[in-house]
């Protein structure tokens, strides 16, 4: 070793600048924030399952023994689904989602 050790001053960084840079560049923090967002979306989706859904359907075709005497057939309609009782499954999923959110948020601290 022929080099001599020498003092090289570095730029002064405030505590706030260092903290902001660390929070911006940490991949584990970004992954935790994504997990929290996913848990919140799952909880929101579970809440939305209580809403009624409307669906439209349609079908057009032909029926008959051949092309020259085939008759057109049509089927169309609208269906409405109103969730009334599901045996407590939805409430269990909502409780599970709330637990996942609290678990993710407590892991962040």
Short mmCIF file of N, CA and C in Angstrom, two decimals:
data_model
loop_
_atom_site.label_atom_id
_atom_site.label_comp_id
_atom_site.label_asym_id
_atom_site.label_seq_id
_atom_site.Cartn_x
_atom_site.Cartn_y
_atom_site.Cartn_z
N UNK A 1 0.84 -1.16 0.00
CA UNK A 1 0.00 0.00 0.00
C UNK A 1 0.89 1.24 0.00
N UNK A 2 0.75 1.99 -1.03
CA UNK A 2 1.59 3.19 -1.13
C UNK A 2 0.81 4.47 -0.89
N UNK A 3 -0.51 4.41 -0.96
CA UNK A 3 -1.31 5.62 -0.74
C UNK A 3 -1.38 5.93 0.74
N UNK A 4 -1.48 7.21 1.03
CA UNK A 4 -1.66 7.63 2.40
C UNK A 4 -3.12 7.99 2.61
N UNK A 5 -3.60 7.74 3.79
CA UNK A 5 -4.97 8.10 4.13
C UNK A 5 -5.06 9.61 4.26
N UNK A 6 -6.12 10.13 3.68
CA UNK A 6 -6.31 11.58 3.76
C UNK A 6 -7.77 11.86 4.06
N UNK A 7 -8.00 12.92 4.76
CA UNK A 7 -9.36 13.33 5.09
C UNK A 7 -9.96 14.02 3.87
N UNK A 8 -11.15 13.55 3.46
CA UNK A 8 -11.87 14.16 2.34
C UNK A 8 -13.22 14.59 2.87
N UNK A 9 -13.48 15.88 2.95
CA UNK A 9 -14.77 16.32 3.49
C UNK A 9 -15.90 16.01 2.51
N UNK A 10 -17.05 15.68 3.07
CA UNK A 10 -18.24 15.41 2.26
C UNK A 10 -19.21 16.56 2.43
N UNK A 11 -20.16 16.64 1.54
CA UNK A 11 -21.17 17.69 1.63
C UNK A 11 -22.00 17.49 2.89
N UNK A 12 -22.28 18.56 3.52
CA UNK A 12 -23.10 18.50 4.73
C UNK A 12 -24.55 18.22 4.35
N UNK A 13 -25.14 17.24 5.00
CA UNK A 13 -26.52 16.85 4.73
C UNK A 13 -27.30 17.01 6.03
N UNK A 14 -28.43 17.68 5.93
CA UNK A 14 -29.26 17.82 7.12
C UNK A 14 -29.98 16.51 7.39
N UNK A 15 -30.50 16.40 8.59
CA UNK A 15 -31.22 15.19 8.97
C UNK A 15 -32.47 15.00 8.11
N UNK A 16 -33.15 16.08 7.79
CA UNK A 16 -34.36 15.99 6.96
C UNK A 16 -34.03 15.54 5.55
N UNK A 17 -32.93 16.05 4.99
CA UNK A 17 -32.52 15.63 3.65
C UNK A 17 -32.15 14.15 3.62
N UNK A 18 -31.43 13.71 4.63
CA UNK A 18 -31.03 12.30 4.70
C UNK A 18 -32.25 11.40 4.86
N UNK A 19 -33.19 11.82 5.68
CA UNK A 19 -34.42 11.03 5.89
C UNK A 19 -35.24 10.96 4.61
N UNK A 20 -35.39 12.10 3.92
CA UNK A 20 -36.16 12.12 2.68
C UNK A 20 -35.52 11.24 1.63
N UNK A 21 -34.21 11.29 1.53
CA UNK A 21 -33.51 10.46 0.55
C UNK A 21 -33.65 8.97 0.89
N UNK A 22 -33.54 8.64 2.16
CA UNK A 22 -33.67 7.24 2.57
C UNK A 22 -35.08 6.72 2.31
N UNK A 23 -36.10 7.52 2.60
CA UNK A 23 -37.47 7.07 2.36
C UNK A 23 -37.77 6.93 0.87
N UNK A 24 -37.13 7.74 0.05
CA UNK A 24 -37.38 7.68 -1.39
C UNK A 24 -36.71 6.48 -2.04
N UNK A 25 -35.59 6.04 -1.50
CA UNK A 25 -34.79 5.02 -2.18
C UNK A 25 -34.90 3.62 -1.58
N UNK A 26 -35.69 3.45 -0.53
CA UNK A 26 -35.78 2.13 0.11
C UNK A 26 -36.78 1.23 -0.61
N UNK A 27 -36.32 0.13 -1.20
CA UNK A 27 -37.25 -0.77 -1.90
C UNK A 27 -38.18 -1.52 -0.93
N UNK A 28 -37.72 -1.81 0.28
CA UNK A 28 -38.58 -2.51 1.23
C UNK A 28 -39.74 -1.62 1.67
N UNK A 29 -39.52 -0.32 1.78
CA UNK A 29 -40.59 0.60 2.14
C UNK A 29 -41.61 0.71 1.01
N UNK A 30 -41.12 0.77 -0.22
CA UNK A 30 -42.03 0.81 -1.38
C UNK A 30 -42.87 -0.46 -1.46
N UNK A 31 -42.26 -1.60 -1.20
CA UNK A 31 -42.99 -2.87 -1.24
C UNK A 31 -44.05 -2.90 -0.14
N UNK A 32 -43.72 -2.39 1.04
CA UNK A 32 -44.69 -2.34 2.14
C UNK A 32 -45.87 -1.43 1.78
N UNK A 33 -45.59 -0.30 1.16
CA UNK A 33 -46.65 0.62 0.76
C UNK A 33 -47.56 -0.02 -0.28
N UNK A 34 -46.98 -0.80 -1.19
CA UNK A 34 -47.79 -1.51 -2.19
C UNK A 34 -48.67 -2.57 -1.52
N UNK A 35 -48.13 -3.28 -0.53
CA UNK A 35 -48.93 -4.28 0.18
C UNK A 35 -50.09 -3.62 0.92
N UNK A 36 -49.84 -2.46 1.52
CA UNK A 36 -50.91 -1.74 2.21
C UNK A 36 -52.00 -1.30 1.22
N UNK A 37 -51.58 -0.80 0.06
CA UNK A 37 -52.56 -0.37 -0.95
C UNK A 37 -53.38 -1.56 -1.45
N UNK A 38 -52.74 -2.70 -1.63
CA UNK A 38 -53.46 -3.91 -2.07
C UNK A 38 -54.46 -4.36 -1.02
N UNK A 39 -54.08 -4.29 0.25
CA UNK A 39 -54.99 -4.68 1.32
C UNK A 39 -56.19 -3.74 1.38
N UNK A 40 -55.96 -2.44 1.16
CA UNK A 40 -57.08 -1.48 1.15
C UNK A 40 -58.00 -1.74 -0.04
N UNK A 41 -57.44 -2.06 -1.19
CA UNK A 41 -58.27 -2.35 -2.36
C UNK A 41 -59.09 -3.62 -2.15
N UNK A 42 -58.51 -4.64 -1.52
CA UNK A 42 -59.25 -5.87 -1.24
C UNK A 42 -60.41 -5.58 -0.29
N UNK A 43 -60.18 -4.73 0.71
CA UNK A 43 -61.26 -4.37 1.63
C UNK A 43 -62.35 -3.61 0.90
N UNK A 44 -61.97 -2.72 0.01
CA UNK A 44 -62.96 -1.96 -0.76
C UNK A 44 -63.76 -2.87 -1.68
N UNK A 45 -63.09 -3.84 -2.30
CA UNK A 45 -63.79 -4.77 -3.19
C UNK A 45 -64.79 -5.62 -2.41
N UNK A 46 -64.44 -5.99 -1.19
CA UNK A 46 -65.36 -6.78 -0.37
C UNK A 46 -66.59 -5.96 -0.02
N UNK A 47 -66.41 -4.67 0.26
CA UNK A 47 -67.56 -3.80 0.55
C UNK A 47 -68.46 -3.68 -0.68
N UNK A 48 -67.88 -3.62 -1.86
CA UNK A 48 -68.66 -3.44 -3.09
C UNK A 48 -69.46 -4.68 -3.46
N UNK A 49 -69.15 -5.82 -2.87
CA UNK A 49 -69.90 -7.04 -3.17
C UNK A 49 -71.34 -6.95 -2.70
N UNK A 50 -71.64 -6.04 -1.79
CA UNK A 50 -73.02 -5.88 -1.32
C UNK A 50 -73.91 -5.15 -2.31
N UNK A 51 -73.30 -4.47 -3.26
CA UNK A 51 -74.09 -3.70 -4.23
C UNK A 51 -74.77 -4.63 -5.23
N UNK A 52 -75.97 -4.26 -5.68
CA UNK A 52 -76.62 -5.07 -6.71
C UNK A 52 -75.87 -4.94 -8.05
N UNK A 53 -75.97 -5.98 -8.85
CA UNK A 53 -75.32 -5.96 -10.16
C UNK A 53 -76.37 -6.14 -11.25
N UNK A 54 -76.13 -5.46 -12.35
CA UNK A 54 -77.02 -5.55 -13.51
C UNK A 54 -76.20 -6.09 -14.67
N UNK A 55 -76.76 -7.05 -15.41
CA UNK A 55 -76.08 -7.63 -16.56
C UNK A 55 -77.08 -7.75 -17.71
N UNK A 56 -76.60 -7.50 -18.91
CA UNK A 56 -77.42 -7.66 -20.10
C UNK A 56 -76.87 -8.83 -20.92
N UNK A 57 -77.76 -9.54 -21.59
CA UNK A 57 -77.33 -10.66 -22.42
C UNK A 57 -78.17 -10.69 -23.69
N UNK A 58 -77.61 -11.29 -24.70
CA UNK A 58 -78.32 -11.41 -25.97
C UNK A 58 -77.76 -12.53 -26.81
N UNK A 59 -78.62 -13.08 -27.68
CA UNK A 59 -78.21 -14.17 -28.56
C UNK A 59 -79.06 -14.11 -29.81
N UNK A 60 -78.46 -14.31 -30.96
CA UNK A 60 -79.18 -14.34 -32.22
C UNK A 60 -78.68 -15.54 -32.99
N UNK A 61 -79.61 -16.27 -33.58
CA UNK A 61 -79.23 -17.44 -34.34
C UNK A 61 -80.34 -17.88 -35.26
N UNK A 62 -80.18 -19.05 -35.86
CA UNK A 62 -81.18 -19.60 -36.77
C UNK A 62 -81.48 -21.03 -36.37
N UNK A 63 -82.74 -21.44 -36.60
CA UNK A 63 -83.14 -22.81 -36.28
C UNK A 63 -83.94 -23.36 -37.45
N UNK A 64 -83.70 -24.58 -37.80
CA UNK A 64 -84.42 -25.21 -38.90
C UNK A 64 -83.59 -26.31 -39.53
N UNK A 65 -84.20 -27.14 -40.41
CA UNK A 65 -83.49 -28.27 -41.00
C UNK A 65 -82.51 -27.86 -42.09
N UNK A 66 -82.64 -26.69 -42.67
CA UNK A 66 -81.74 -26.27 -43.74
C UNK A 66 -81.68 -24.76 -43.84
N UNK A 67 -80.84 -24.27 -44.78
CA UNK A 67 -80.71 -22.82 -44.94
C UNK A 67 -81.95 -22.20 -45.55
N UNK A 68 -82.63 -22.93 -46.43
CA UNK A 68 -83.77 -22.33 -47.14
C UNK A 68 -85.01 -22.17 -46.27
N UNK A 69 -85.16 -22.94 -45.21
CA UNK A 69 -86.34 -22.79 -44.34
C UNK A 69 -85.96 -22.59 -42.87
N UNK A 70 -84.83 -21.94 -42.61
CA UNK A 70 -84.40 -21.64 -41.23
C UNK A 70 -85.12 -20.40 -40.74
N UNK A 71 -85.45 -20.40 -39.49
CA UNK A 71 -86.11 -19.26 -38.85
C UNK A 71 -85.15 -18.59 -37.88
N UNK A 72 -85.18 -17.27 -37.83
CA UNK A 72 -84.29 -16.58 -36.88
C UNK A 72 -84.79 -16.74 -35.44
N UNK A 73 -83.86 -16.88 -34.55
CA UNK A 73 -84.21 -16.94 -33.12
C UNK A 73 -83.44 -15.83 -32.39
N UNK A 74 -84.09 -15.28 -31.42
CA UNK A 74 -83.48 -14.21 -30.63
C UNK A 74 -83.76 -14.47 -29.16
N UNK A 75 -82.76 -14.17 -28.38
CA UNK A 75 -82.91 -14.19 -26.92
C UNK A 75 -82.16 -12.98 -26.39
N UNK A 76 -82.83 -12.20 -25.59
CA UNK A 76 -82.16 -11.05 -24.98
C UNK A 76 -82.86 -10.74 -23.67
N UNK A 77 -82.12 -10.08 -22.82
CA UNK A 77 -82.69 -9.75 -21.52
C UNK A 77 -81.71 -9.02 -20.63
N UNK A 78 -82.21 -8.71 -19.48
CA UNK A 78 -81.42 -8.03 -18.46
C UNK A 78 -81.63 -8.80 -17.16
N UNK A 79 -80.55 -9.00 -16.44
CA UNK A 79 -80.68 -9.67 -15.15
C UNK A 79 -80.20 -8.74 -14.04
N UNK A 80 -80.84 -8.83 -12.91
CA UNK A 80 -80.50 -8.04 -11.74
C UNK A 80 -80.21 -9.01 -10.60
N UNK A 81 -79.05 -8.84 -9.98
CA UNK A 81 -78.67 -9.70 -8.86
C UNK A 81 -78.55 -8.82 -7.62
N UNK A 82 -79.33 -9.15 -6.61
CA UNK A 82 -79.31 -8.41 -5.35
C UNK A 82 -78.84 -9.37 -4.26
N UNK A 83 -77.63 -9.18 -3.74
CA UNK A 83 -77.14 -10.08 -2.69
C UNK A 83 -77.85 -9.79 -1.37
N UNK A 84 -78.51 -10.81 -0.84
CA UNK A 84 -79.26 -10.66 0.41
C UNK A 84 -78.56 -11.41 1.54
N UNK A 85 -78.26 -12.69 1.33
CA UNK A 85 -77.66 -13.51 2.38
C UNK A 85 -76.65 -14.44 1.74
N UNK A 86 -75.45 -14.48 2.30
CA UNK A 86 -74.42 -15.38 1.77
C UNK A 86 -73.80 -16.26 2.85
N UNK A 87 -74.49 -16.42 3.95
CA UNK A 87 -74.00 -17.30 5.01
C UNK A 87 -72.86 -16.71 5.83
N UNK A 88 -72.63 -15.42 5.75
CA UNK A 88 -71.57 -14.78 6.53
C UNK A 88 -70.22 -14.76 5.85
N UNK A 89 -70.15 -15.26 4.62
CA UNK A 89 -68.87 -15.29 3.91
C UNK A 89 -68.32 -13.89 3.67
N UNK A 90 -69.19 -12.99 3.25
CA UNK A 90 -68.76 -11.62 2.94
C UNK A 90 -68.24 -10.92 4.20
N UNK A 91 -68.94 -11.10 5.32
CA UNK A 91 -68.49 -10.48 6.57
C UNK A 91 -67.15 -11.05 7.02
N UNK A 92 -66.94 -12.33 6.80
CA UNK A 92 -65.66 -12.95 7.16
C UNK A 92 -64.54 -12.39 6.29
N UNK A 93 -64.81 -12.23 4.98
CA UNK A 93 -63.78 -11.66 4.10
C UNK A 93 -63.50 -10.21 4.47
N UNK A 94 -64.53 -9.45 4.86
CA UNK A 94 -64.33 -8.07 5.25
C UNK A 94 -63.49 -8.00 6.53
N UNK A 95 -63.75 -8.88 7.49
CA UNK A 95 -62.95 -8.92 8.71
C UNK A 95 -61.51 -9.32 8.41
N UNK A 96 -61.35 -10.25 7.49
CA UNK A 96 -60.00 -10.66 7.09
C UNK A 96 -59.26 -9.51 6.43
N UNK A 97 -59.93 -8.76 5.56
CA UNK A 97 -59.30 -7.61 4.90
C UNK A 97 -58.94 -6.53 5.91
N UNK A 98 -59.82 -6.27 6.88
CA UNK A 98 -59.52 -5.26 7.91
C UNK A 98 -58.32 -5.70 8.74
N UNK A 99 -58.23 -6.98 9.04
CA UNK A 99 -57.08 -7.49 9.78
C UNK A 99 -55.80 -7.35 8.97
N UNK A 100 -55.87 -7.65 7.68
CA UNK A 100 -54.69 -7.52 6.81
C UNK A 100 -54.23 -6.06 6.75
N UNK A 101 -55.18 -5.12 6.69
CA UNK A 101 -54.80 -3.71 6.67
C UNK A 101 -54.11 -3.33 7.97
N UNK A 102 -54.70 -3.72 9.10
CA UNK A 102 -54.08 -3.36 10.39
C UNK A 102 -52.72 -4.03 10.56
N UNK A 103 -52.58 -5.25 10.04
CA UNK A 103 -51.31 -5.95 10.12
C UNK A 103 -50.25 -5.24 9.28
N UNK A 104 -50.62 -4.82 8.08
CA UNK A 104 -49.67 -4.12 7.21
C UNK A 104 -49.29 -2.77 7.78
N UNK A 105 -50.26 -2.07 8.36
CA UNK A 105 -49.95 -0.76 8.92
C UNK A 105 -49.10 -0.87 10.18
N UNK A 106 -49.33 -1.92 10.98
CA UNK A 106 -48.50 -2.09 12.18
C UNK A 106 -47.10 -2.53 11.82
N UNK A 107 -46.93 -3.23 10.70
CA UNK A 107 -45.60 -3.64 10.25
C UNK A 107 -44.81 -2.43 9.75
N UNK A 108 -45.53 -1.40 9.35
CA UNK A 108 -44.88 -0.19 8.83
C UNK A 108 -44.25 0.62 9.97
N UNK A 109 -44.73 0.44 11.17
CA UNK A 109 -44.23 1.25 12.30
C UNK A 109 -43.04 0.67 12.92
#
